[in-house]
Amino acid sequence: MKLSKLLLSAIALSISTLSFAQTPPEATLAAPPAPKADQIVLKFSSVTSGATPKGLAAEFFAKRAGELTKGKVKVEVYHSSKLFKDKEEFDALLQNKVHFLAPSVGKFGPFGVPEYEVFGLPYLFENTEKLYKVTDGKIGKDLFNKLEVKGMLGLAYWDNGFKSFSANSPLRKPSDFQGKIFRVQDTKVLEDQMKSLSARPVAMAFAEMFPALQTGVADGAENPHSNFLSEKLPDAQRYLTVSDHGYLGYAVVVNADYWKALPTDIREPLESAMKEATIYERKISSESNDKALKEIIATGKVKVYNLTQAEKDVLKTSWNPVYENIEKQLGMSFMESLYKEVGR
Ligand code: LMR
């Protein structure tokens, strides 16, 4: 980096640090303890609750970031869209209003990296080993490079888990979905997934899901169990079908220029804290979802049904057009490299 660019980055860093340290958080938030005068305050924004794998790992990262930087950095975690909703988060990161995000990877599709939508393809990953071959291999790295062109740097891939469908009537076969309105994340793959079942997808922010289900704007949704429980969906959905049909995972991203301008003695410990948080997150994600399913059953409000393999196979066949569409969109060369990793 040229000296003038370095100086500019350093000035930008000190100005933004100053403003983060001095600007009180939004009035609606409980005020976090005041930072020390020379402390860098970094904000981690998340749309899910603190009880989810993402929420727990963000808190773990914040703790380790403080310890490993010996108190020079304070990471404040804002859960449940308290700072920003899905789309706003991206602009906020690029404007340095927040410093860490962990959006579901599919949300990078509308942001200009459509390859990330493949992670939502129904029944693409048989298990997490196959998933990690993609995230931790060449494809995962290439996709991070694509994010950098957009001004973001990918630090890690975090898991949530596999999704289940929910509604106020049983969902076992394609005709059960027909005509129903399903809240989905704003991705083409998930819209296609629902259209292939003759359902009507409606893309909306995560924070809007519960009110939409409660008021009948949407009939159903798809979520890992930790999100289903923490968003209080047992109060709005009477049937949950354990289908494990699609993966939901995250990319932890930072503003590329901001991150690169951080002094090495700050950035390196933060990278170490992120490595530790990633190990922790991957360890707890499936445990949290198993635990959440037990708690959902314990509410007594939701009838839980496990799809049989034969029922899964019928759904799988209905979703062939979803694959055909994305193959046309992204090209066979990329798709074949993906299929090779997952053994499809
Ligand atoms: C969703 O919008 O359903 C998820 O991406 C929420 C999340 O971050 O887990």
mmCIF file of C-alpha atoms and ligand atoms in Angstrom:
data_model
loop_
_atom_site.group_PDB
_atom_site.id
_atom_site.type_symbol
_atom_site.label_atom_id
_atom_site.label_comp_id
_atom_site.label_asym_id
_atom_site.label_seq_id
_atom_site.Cartn_x
_atom_site.Cartn_y
_atom_site.Cartn_z
ATOM 1 C CA MET A 1 0.000 0.000 0.000
ATOM 2 C CA LYS A 2 1.356 3.474 -0.888
ATOM 3 C CA LEU A 3 2.334 5.739 2.026
ATOM 4 C CA SER A 4 -0.375 8.317 1.228
ATOM 5 C CA LYS A 5 -3.029 5.557 1.197
ATOM 6 C CA LEU A 6 -1.654 4.192 4.456
ATOM 7 C CA LEU A 7 -1.833 7.628 6.066
ATOM 8 C CA LEU A 8 -5.371 8.144 4.824
ATOM 9 C CA SER A 9 -6.386 4.741 6.200
ATOM 10 C CA ALA A 10 -4.776 5.549 9.542
ATOM 11 C CA ILE A 11 -6.613 8.870 9.705
ATOM 12 C CA ALA A 12 -9.880 7.195 8.724
ATOM 13 C CA LEU A 13 -9.291 4.570 11.383
ATOM 14 C CA SER A 14 -8.618 7.089 14.138
ATOM 15 C CA ILE A 15 -11.619 9.209 13.141
ATOM 16 C CA SER A 16 -13.970 6.234 13.053
ATOM 17 C CA THR A 17 -12.525 4.874 16.290
ATOM 18 C CA LEU A 18 -13.064 8.239 17.905
ATOM 19 C CA SER A 19 -16.603 8.488 16.685
ATOM 20 C CA PHE A 20 -17.430 4.930 17.787
ATOM 21 C CA ALA A 21 -15.989 5.614 21.208
ATOM 22 C CA GLN A 22 -17.901 8.847 21.621
ATOM 23 C CA THR A 23 -21.202 8.310 19.832
ATOM 24 C CA PRO A 24 -23.779 6.870 22.199
ATOM 25 C CA PRO A 25 -25.486 3.793 20.795
ATOM 26 C CA GLU A 26 -29.021 4.147 19.444
ATOM 27 C CA ALA A 27 -31.427 5.396 22.103
ATOM 28 C CA THR A 28 -33.437 2.177 22.023
ATOM 29 C CA LEU A 29 -30.460 0.079 23.138
ATOM 30 C CA ALA A 30 -29.443 -0.636 26.690
ATOM 31 C CA ALA A 31 -26.250 1.410 26.988
ATOM 32 C CA PRO A 32 -23.182 -0.865 27.141
ATOM 33 C CA PRO A 33 -20.512 0.033 29.711
ATOM 34 C CA ALA A 34 -18.585 3.117 28.569
ATOM 35 C CA PRO A 35 -15.358 2.280 26.712
ATOM 36 C CA LYS A 36 -12.023 3.337 28.180
ATOM 37 C CA ALA A 37 -10.569 6.486 26.618
ATOM 38 C CA ASP A 38 -8.026 4.749 24.391
ATOM 39 C CA GLN A 39 -10.090 1.667 23.627
ATOM 40 C CA ILE A 40 -11.175 0.778 20.083
ATOM 41 C CA VAL A 41 -14.865 -0.098 20.116
ATOM 42 C CA LEU A 42 -16.010 -2.440 17.372
ATOM 43 C CA LYS A 43 -19.632 -3.392 16.776
ATOM 44 C CA PHE A 44 -20.853 -6.854 15.802
ATOM 45 C CA SER A 45 -24.369 -6.747 14.356
ATOM 46 C CA SER A 46 -26.538 -9.847 14.124
ATOM 47 C CA VAL A 47 -30.152 -10.444 13.148
ATOM 48 C CA THR A 48 -30.580 -13.518 15.363
ATOM 49 C CA SER A 49 -31.020 -13.721 19.112
ATOM 50 C CA GLY A 50 -28.123 -14.167 21.524
ATOM 51 C CA ALA A 51 -29.332 -17.715 22.225
ATOM 52 C CA THR A 52 -28.515 -18.983 18.715
ATOM 53 C CA PRO A 53 -25.179 -20.524 17.658
ATOM 54 C CA LYS A 54 -24.332 -17.256 15.878
ATOM 55 C CA GLY A 55 -25.268 -15.165 18.908
ATOM 56 C CA LEU A 56 -23.291 -17.342 21.325
ATOM 57 C CA ALA A 57 -20.238 -17.383 19.069
ATOM 58 C CA ALA A 58 -20.343 -13.608 18.577
ATOM 59 C CA GLU A 59 -20.279 -13.207 22.377
ATOM 60 C CA PHE A 60 -17.425 -15.731 22.625
ATOM 61 C CA PHE A 61 -15.501 -13.770 19.977
ATOM 62 C CA ALA A 62 -16.132 -10.487 21.806
ATOM 63 C CA LYS A 63 -14.773 -11.944 25.031
ATOM 64 C CA ARG A 64 -11.660 -13.418 23.420
ATOM 65 C CA ALA A 65 -11.077 -10.256 21.359
ATOM 66 C CA GLY A 66 -10.941 -8.253 24.587
ATOM 67 C CA GLU A 67 -8.610 -10.760 26.239
ATOM 68 C CA LEU A 68 -6.230 -11.283 23.321
ATOM 69 C CA THR A 69 -5.880 -7.542 22.602
ATOM 70 C CA LYS A 70 -5.321 -7.012 26.350
ATOM 71 C CA GLY A 71 -8.288 -4.692 26.540
ATOM 72 C CA LYS A 72 -7.276 -2.500 23.602
ATOM 73 C CA VAL A 73 -10.396 -3.611 21.733
ATOM 74 C CA LYS A 74 -13.923 -3.844 23.008
ATOM 75 C CA VAL A 75 -16.362 -5.726 20.791
ATOM 76 C CA GLU A 76 -20.012 -4.878 21.393
ATOM 77 C CA VAL A 77 -22.485 -7.442 20.091
ATOM 78 C CA TYR A 78 -25.952 -6.292 19.026
ATOM 79 C CA HIS A 79 -28.357 -9.224 18.592
ATOM 80 C CA SER A 80 -31.855 -9.525 17.124
ATOM 81 C CA SER A 81 -31.521 -6.781 14.467
ATOM 82 C CA LYS A 82 -31.217 -4.175 17.256
ATOM 83 C CA LEU A 83 -28.930 -2.078 15.108
ATOM 84 C CA PHE A 84 -29.776 -3.094 11.555
ATOM 85 C CA LYS A 85 -31.971 -5.543 9.637
ATOM 86 C CA ASP A 86 -30.649 -7.874 6.917
ATOM 87 C CA LYS A 87 -30.131 -5.509 4.008
ATOM 88 C CA GLU A 88 -29.279 -2.435 6.073
ATOM 89 C CA GLU A 89 -26.442 -4.399 7.696
ATOM 90 C CA PHE A 90 -24.485 -4.523 4.450
ATOM 91 C CA ASP A 91 -24.606 -0.754 3.881
ATOM 92 C CA ALA A 92 -23.782 -0.164 7.535
ATOM 93 C CA LEU A 93 -20.658 -2.328 7.227
ATOM 94 C CA LEU A 94 -19.507 -0.577 4.077
ATOM 95 C CA GLN A 95 -20.049 2.772 5.819
ATOM 96 C CA ASN A 96 -18.117 1.610 8.896
ATOM 97 C CA LYS A 97 -21.175 1.976 11.127
ATOM 98 C CA VAL A 98 -20.633 -1.636 12.212
ATOM 99 C CA HIS A 99 -17.501 -3.746 11.987
ATOM 100 C CA PHE A 100 -18.558 -7.401 12.007
ATOM 101 C CA LEU A 101 -21.522 -9.116 10.404
ATOM 102 C CA ALA A 102 -22.335 -12.780 9.994
ATOM 103 C CA PRO A 103 -25.123 -12.893 7.404
ATOM 104 C CA SER A 104 -26.478 -16.135 6.097
ATOM 105 C CA VAL A 105 -24.359 -16.732 2.984
ATOM 106 C CA GLY A 106 -27.373 -16.719 0.646
ATOM 107 C CA LYS A 107 -27.861 -13.039 1.448
ATOM 108 C CA PHE A 108 -24.704 -12.261 -0.543
ATOM 109 C CA GLY A 109 -26.650 -13.337 -3.666
ATOM 110 C CA PRO A 110 -28.652 -10.121 -4.064
ATOM 111 C CA PHE A 111 -25.491 -8.250 -2.992
ATOM 112 C CA GLY A 112 -23.829 -9.409 -6.225
ATOM 113 C CA VAL A 113 -22.274 -12.799 -5.419
ATOM 114 C CA PRO A 114 -24.996 -15.195 -6.660
ATOM 115 C CA GLU A 115 -22.690 -18.222 -6.261
ATOM 116 C CA TYR A 116 -23.374 -18.011 -2.509
ATOM 117 C CA GLU A 117 -26.978 -19.023 -3.143
ATOM 118 C CA VAL A 118 -25.887 -22.608 -3.876
ATOM 119 C CA PHE A 119 -25.546 -23.189 -0.137
ATOM 120 C CA GLY A 120 -29.336 -23.055 0.089
ATOM 121 C CA LEU A 121 -29.916 -25.687 -2.610
ATOM 122 C CA PRO A 122 -32.262 -28.320 -1.196
ATOM 123 C CA TYR A 123 -30.551 -31.577 -0.290
ATOM 124 C CA LEU A 124 -27.178 -30.477 -1.686
ATOM 125 C CA PHE A 125 -25.132 -31.427 1.377
ATOM 126 C CA GLU A 126 -25.576 -34.887 2.836
ATOM 127 C CA ASN A 127 -23.611 -33.942 5.944
ATOM 128 C CA THR A 128 -21.320 -31.301 7.392
ATOM 129 C CA GLU A 129 -18.137 -33.091 6.199
ATOM 130 C CA LYS A 130 -19.220 -32.474 2.606
ATOM 131 C CA LEU A 131 -20.183 -28.930 3.461
ATOM 132 C CA TYR A 132 -16.742 -28.232 4.961
ATOM 133 C CA LYS A 133 -15.083 -29.505 1.785
ATOM 134 C CA VAL A 134 -16.778 -26.563 0.100
ATOM 135 C CA THR A 135 -16.468 -23.829 2.732
ATOM 136 C CA ASP A 136 -12.934 -24.735 3.787
ATOM 137 C CA GLY A 137 -11.718 -25.573 0.278
ATOM 138 C CA LYS A 138 -11.090 -23.685 -2.944
ATOM 139 C CA ILE A 139 -14.742 -22.725 -3.492
ATOM 140 C CA GLY A 140 -15.021 -21.104 -0.070
ATOM 141 C CA LYS A 141 -11.822 -19.115 -0.703
ATOM 142 C CA ASP A 142 -12.845 -18.079 -4.231
ATOM 143 C CA LEU A 143 -16.146 -16.810 -2.886
ATOM 144 C CA PHE A 144 -14.358 -14.775 -0.223
ATOM 145 C CA ASN A 145 -12.315 -13.226 -3.070
ATOM 146 C CA LYS A 146 -15.542 -12.245 -4.788
ATOM 147 C CA LEU A 147 -16.675 -10.526 -1.596
ATOM 148 C CA GLU A 148 -13.455 -8.531 -1.461
ATOM 149 C CA VAL A 149 -14.293 -6.981 -4.817
ATOM 150 C CA LYS A 150 -17.466 -5.717 -3.111
ATOM 151 C CA GLY A 151 -15.475 -4.158 -0.238
ATOM 152 C CA MET A 152 -15.878 -6.956 2.315
ATOM 153 C CA LEU A 153 -13.342 -9.387 3.686
ATOM 154 C CA GLY A 154 -14.485 -12.845 4.756
ATOM 155 C CA LEU A 155 -12.920 -14.005 8.017
ATOM 156 C CA ALA A 156 -14.698 -17.293 8.657
ATOM 157 C CA TYR A 157 -17.598 -19.542 7.804
ATOM 158 C CA TRP A 158 -19.940 -20.342 10.680
ATOM 159 C CA ASP A 159 -22.689 -22.953 10.743
ATOM 160 C CA ASN A 160 -26.207 -22.874 11.898
ATOM 161 C CA GLY A 161 -27.571 -26.113 10.570
ATOM 162 C CA PHE A 162 -30.204 -27.744 8.439
ATOM 163 C CA LYS A 163 -33.694 -26.267 8.164
ATOM 164 C CA SER A 164 -37.128 -27.648 8.930
ATOM 165 C CA PHE A 165 -40.382 -26.455 7.372
ATOM 166 C CA SER A 166 -43.224 -25.109 9.508
ATOM 167 C CA ALA A 167 -46.845 -24.042 9.003
ATOM 168 C CA ASN A 168 -50.255 -24.338 10.651
ATOM 169 C CA SER A 169 -51.043 -27.557 8.807
ATOM 170 C CA PRO A 170 -48.965 -30.696 8.227
ATOM 171 C CA LEU A 171 -46.266 -30.541 5.530
ATOM 172 C CA ARG A 172 -45.229 -33.955 4.260
ATOM 173 C CA LYS A 173 -45.718 -34.030 0.507
ATOM 174 C CA PRO A 174 -45.567 -31.435 -2.282
ATOM 175 C CA SER A 175 -49.356 -30.956 -2.391
ATOM 176 C CA ASP A 176 -49.295 -29.870 1.296
ATOM 177 C CA PHE A 177 -47.310 -26.788 0.228
ATOM 178 C CA GLN A 178 -49.543 -25.842 -2.665
ATOM 179 C CA GLY A 179 -50.833 -22.252 -2.559
ATOM 180 C CA LYS A 180 -49.323 -21.526 0.855
ATOM 181 C CA ILE A 181 -47.242 -18.419 1.406
ATOM 182 C CA PHE A 182 -43.776 -19.115 2.795
ATOM 183 C CA ARG A 183 -41.414 -16.559 4.240
ATOM 184 C CA VAL A 184 -37.986 -17.076 2.708
ATOM 185 C CA GLN A 185 -34.691 -15.245 2.755
ATOM 186 C CA ASP A 186 -34.276 -12.977 -0.224
ATOM 187 C CA THR A 187 -32.578 -15.456 -2.568
ATOM 188 C CA LYS A 188 -33.576 -16.805 -5.945
ATOM 189 C CA VAL A 189 -32.757 -20.396 -4.990
ATOM 190 C CA LEU A 190 -35.145 -20.325 -2.034
ATOM 191 C CA GLU A 191 -37.855 -18.648 -4.097
ATOM 192 C CA ASP A 192 -37.436 -21.370 -6.733
ATOM 193 C CA GLN A 193 -37.492 -24.029 -4.029
ATOM 194 C CA MET A 194 -40.939 -22.893 -2.896
ATOM 195 C CA LYS A 195 -42.285 -22.292 -6.402
ATOM 196 C CA SER A 196 -41.299 -25.860 -7.356
ATOM 197 C CA LEU A 197 -43.744 -27.005 -4.668
ATOM 198 C CA SER A 198 -46.440 -24.642 -6.028
ATOM 199 C CA ALA A 199 -46.110 -22.539 -2.879
ATOM 200 C CA ARG A 200 -45.746 -18.756 -2.901
ATOM 201 C CA PRO A 201 -42.443 -17.471 -1.556
ATOM 202 C CA VAL A 202 -42.334 -14.075 0.094
ATOM 203 C CA ALA A 203 -38.897 -12.679 0.784
ATOM 204 C CA MET A 204 -38.657 -10.664 3.967
ATOM 205 C CA ALA A 205 -36.141 -9.687 6.602
ATOM 206 C CA PHE A 206 -35.596 -12.136 9.440
ATOM 207 C CA ALA A 207 -37.000 -9.650 11.966
ATOM 208 C CA GLU A 208 -40.258 -9.516 10.030
ATOM 209 C CA MET A 209 -40.840 -13.270 10.029
ATOM 210 C CA PHE A 210 -42.619 -13.670 13.376
ATOM 211 C CA PRO A 211 -45.129 -10.823 12.884
ATOM 212 C CA ALA A 212 -45.811 -12.049 9.334
ATOM 213 C CA LEU A 213 -46.579 -15.560 10.598
ATOM 214 C CA GLN A 214 -48.590 -14.332 13.535
ATOM 215 C CA THR A 215 -50.779 -12.035 11.460
ATOM 216 C CA GLY A 216 -51.198 -14.515 8.590
ATOM 217 C CA VAL A 217 -49.211 -12.473 6.043
ATOM 218 C CA ALA A 218 -47.251 -15.699 5.647
ATOM 219 C CA ASP A 219 -48.438 -19.259 6.321
ATOM 220 C CA GLY A 220 -45.126 -20.966 6.808
ATOM 221 C CA ALA A 221 -41.373 -20.691 7.020
ATOM 222 C CA GLU A 222 -38.147 -22.702 7.013
ATOM 223 C CA ASN A 223 -35.640 -22.441 9.846
ATOM 224 C CA PRO A 224 -33.035 -24.355 11.798
ATOM 225 C CA HIS A 225 -34.498 -25.261 15.174
ATOM 226 C CA SER A 226 -32.459 -22.688 17.104
ATOM 227 C CA ASN A 227 -33.927 -19.875 14.979
ATOM 228 C CA PHE A 228 -37.436 -21.379 15.162
ATOM 229 C CA LEU A 229 -37.307 -21.417 18.951
ATOM 230 C CA SER A 230 -35.513 -18.132 19.583
ATOM 231 C CA GLU A 231 -37.870 -16.270 17.210
ATOM 232 C CA LYS A 232 -40.785 -17.641 19.281
ATOM 233 C CA LEU A 233 -42.269 -19.474 16.320
ATOM 234 C CA PRO A 234 -43.965 -22.063 18.567
ATOM 235 C CA ASP A 235 -46.424 -19.198 19.249
ATOM 236 C CA ALA A 236 -47.226 -18.861 15.543
ATOM 237 C CA GLN A 237 -46.739 -22.297 13.925
ATOM 238 C CA ARG A 238 -48.461 -25.513 14.971
ATOM 239 C CA TYR A 239 -46.600 -27.972 12.721
ATOM 240 C CA LEU A 240 -42.883 -28.503 12.275
ATOM 241 C CA THR A 241 -41.566 -30.954 9.695
ATOM 242 C CA VAL A 242 -38.017 -32.100 10.322
ATOM 243 C CA SER A 243 -36.915 -32.226 6.713
ATOM 244 C CA ASP A 244 -33.235 -31.217 6.943
ATOM 245 C CA HIS A 245 -33.725 -30.038 3.398
ATOM 246 C CA GLY A 246 -31.439 -27.047 3.248
ATOM 247 C CA TYR A 247 -28.371 -25.680 4.942
ATOM 248 C CA LEU A 248 -28.163 -22.335 6.719
ATOM 249 C CA GLY A 249 -24.700 -20.999 7.471
ATOM 250 C CA TYR A 250 -22.881 -17.713 7.734
ATOM 251 C CA ALA A 251 -19.862 -15.805 6.498
ATOM 252 C CA VAL A 252 -18.318 -13.508 9.088
ATOM 253 C CA VAL A 253 -17.331 -10.377 7.192
ATOM 254 C CA VAL A 254 -15.600 -7.080 7.879
ATOM 255 C CA ASN A 255 -15.090 -3.905 5.877
ATOM 256 C CA ALA A 256 -11.972 -4.761 3.836
ATOM 257 C CA ASP A 257 -10.342 -1.292 3.912
ATOM 258 C CA TYR A 258 -11.056 -0.789 7.585
ATOM 259 C CA TRP A 259 -9.724 -4.213 8.511
ATOM 260 C CA LYS A 260 -6.521 -3.857 6.509
ATOM 261 C CA ALA A 261 -5.861 -0.439 8.072
ATOM 262 C CA LEU A 262 -5.986 -1.838 11.609
ATOM 263 C CA PRO A 263 -2.554 -1.911 13.282
ATOM 264 C CA THR A 264 -1.042 -5.410 13.221
ATOM 265 C CA ASP A 265 -1.025 -5.664 17.018
ATOM 266 C CA ILE A 266 -4.808 -5.256 16.919
ATOM 267 C CA ARG A 267 -5.670 -7.190 13.771
ATOM 268 C CA GLU A 268 -3.665 -10.318 14.558
ATOM 269 C CA PRO A 269 -5.168 -10.985 17.987
ATOM 270 C CA LEU A 270 -8.599 -10.345 16.489
ATOM 271 C CA GLU A 271 -7.856 -12.954 13.818
ATOM 272 C CA SER A 272 -6.833 -15.406 16.554
ATOM 273 C CA ALA A 273 -10.026 -14.655 18.475
ATOM 274 C CA MET A 274 -12.021 -15.310 15.294
ATOM 275 C CA LYS A 275 -10.263 -18.660 14.764
ATOM 276 C CA GLU A 276 -11.148 -19.713 18.309
ATOM 277 C CA ALA A 277 -14.730 -18.472 17.921
ATOM 278 C CA THR A 278 -15.087 -20.465 14.698
ATOM 279 C CA ILE A 279 -14.002 -23.711 16.368
ATOM 280 C CA TYR A 280 -16.421 -22.980 19.208
ATOM 281 C CA GLU A 281 -19.265 -22.066 16.841
ATOM 282 C CA ARG A 282 -18.946 -25.214 14.771
ATOM 283 C CA LYS A 283 -18.867 -27.289 17.930
ATOM 284 C CA ILE A 284 -22.025 -25.814 19.430
ATOM 285 C CA SER A 285 -24.164 -25.367 16.318
ATOM 286 C CA SER A 286 -25.575 -28.864 16.039
ATOM 287 C CA GLU A 287 -25.804 -29.240 19.850
ATOM 288 C CA SER A 288 -27.846 -25.996 20.003
ATOM 289 C CA ASN A 289 -30.210 -27.167 17.295
ATOM 290 C CA ASP A 290 -30.730 -30.563 18.966
ATOM 291 C CA LYS A 291 -31.395 -28.841 22.266
ATOM 292 C CA ALA A 292 -33.767 -26.366 20.602
ATOM 293 C CA LEU A 293 -35.785 -29.221 19.065
ATOM 294 C CA LYS A 294 -36.239 -30.779 22.507
ATOM 295 C CA GLU A 295 -37.380 -27.409 23.869
ATOM 296 C CA ILE A 296 -39.796 -26.936 20.958
ATOM 297 C CA ILE A 297 -41.340 -30.328 21.711
ATOM 298 C CA ALA A 298 -41.469 -29.450 25.406
ATOM 299 C CA THR A 299 -43.574 -26.335 24.712
ATOM 300 C CA GLY A 300 -46.376 -28.721 23.765
ATOM 301 C CA LYS A 301 -47.493 -26.181 21.157
ATOM 302 C CA VAL A 302 -45.969 -27.737 18.054
ATOM 303 C CA LYS A 303 -46.568 -31.117 16.411
ATOM 304 C CA VAL A 304 -43.179 -32.326 15.218
ATOM 305 C CA TYR A 305 -42.967 -34.782 12.346
ATOM 306 C CA ASN A 306 -39.812 -36.426 10.956
ATOM 307 C CA LEU A 307 -39.990 -36.929 7.197
ATOM 308 C CA THR A 308 -39.289 -40.480 6.080
ATOM 309 C CA GLN A 309 -36.590 -41.118 3.473
ATOM 310 C CA ALA A 310 -39.294 -41.903 0.903
ATOM 311 C CA GLU A 311 -41.002 -38.551 1.616
ATOM 312 C CA LYS A 312 -37.660 -36.760 1.320
ATOM 313 C CA ASP A 313 -37.069 -38.435 -2.035
ATOM 314 C CA VAL A 314 -40.401 -37.171 -3.381
ATOM 315 C CA LEU A 315 -39.509 -33.608 -2.377
ATOM 316 C CA LYS A 316 -36.044 -34.035 -3.863
ATOM 317 C CA THR A 317 -37.519 -34.883 -7.242
ATOM 318 C CA SER A 318 -39.802 -31.831 -7.093
ATOM 319 C CA TRP A 319 -36.705 -29.694 -6.664
ATOM 320 C CA ASN A 320 -34.933 -30.749 -9.867
ATOM 321 C CA PRO A 321 -35.994 -27.460 -11.559
ATOM 322 C CA VAL A 322 -34.221 -25.480 -8.811
ATOM 323 C CA TYR A 323 -30.954 -27.133 -9.834
ATOM 324 C CA GLU A 324 -31.667 -26.659 -13.540
ATOM 325 C CA ASN A 325 -32.253 -22.933 -12.992
ATOM 326 C CA ILE A 326 -29.091 -22.328 -11.027
ATOM 327 C CA GLU A 327 -27.014 -24.392 -13.443
ATOM 328 C CA LYS A 328 -28.241 -22.094 -16.228
ATOM 329 C CA GLN A 329 -27.565 -19.022 -14.127
ATOM 330 C CA LEU A 330 -24.080 -19.854 -12.825
ATOM 331 C CA GLY A 331 -22.835 -22.146 -15.589
ATOM 332 C CA MET A 332 -21.878 -25.807 -15.488
ATOM 333 C CA SER A 333 -18.190 -25.234 -14.871
ATOM 334 C CA PHE A 334 -18.830 -23.737 -11.410
ATOM 335 C CA MET A 335 -21.644 -26.162 -10.646
ATOM 336 C CA GLU A 336 -19.571 -29.202 -11.588
ATOM 337 C CA SER A 337 -16.739 -28.083 -9.318
ATOM 338 C CA LEU A 338 -19.321 -27.855 -6.540
ATOM 339 C CA TYR A 339 -20.905 -31.230 -7.338
ATOM 340 C CA LYS A 340 -17.453 -32.820 -7.297
ATOM 341 C CA GLU A 341 -16.852 -31.620 -3.717
ATOM 342 C CA VAL A 342 -20.217 -32.786 -2.426
ATOM 343 C CA GLY A 343 -20.280 -36.052 -4.409
ATOM 344 C CA ARG A 344 -23.429 -35.247 -6.360
HETATM 345 C C1 LMR B 1 -32.869 -15.947 7.950
HETATM 346 O O1 LMR B 1 -33.044 -14.823 7.454
HETATM 347 O O2 LMR B 1 -33.759 -16.803 8.021
HETATM 348 C C2 LMR B 1 -31.529 -16.286 8.518
HETATM 349 O O3 LMR B 1 -30.547 -15.840 7.639
HETATM 350 C C3 LMR B 1 -31.344 -15.652 9.851
HETATM 351 C C4 LMR B 1 -29.980 -15.982 10.417
HETATM 352 O O4 LMR B 1 -29.114 -15.117 10.367
HETATM 353 O O5 LMR B 1 -29.832 -17.115 10.898
#
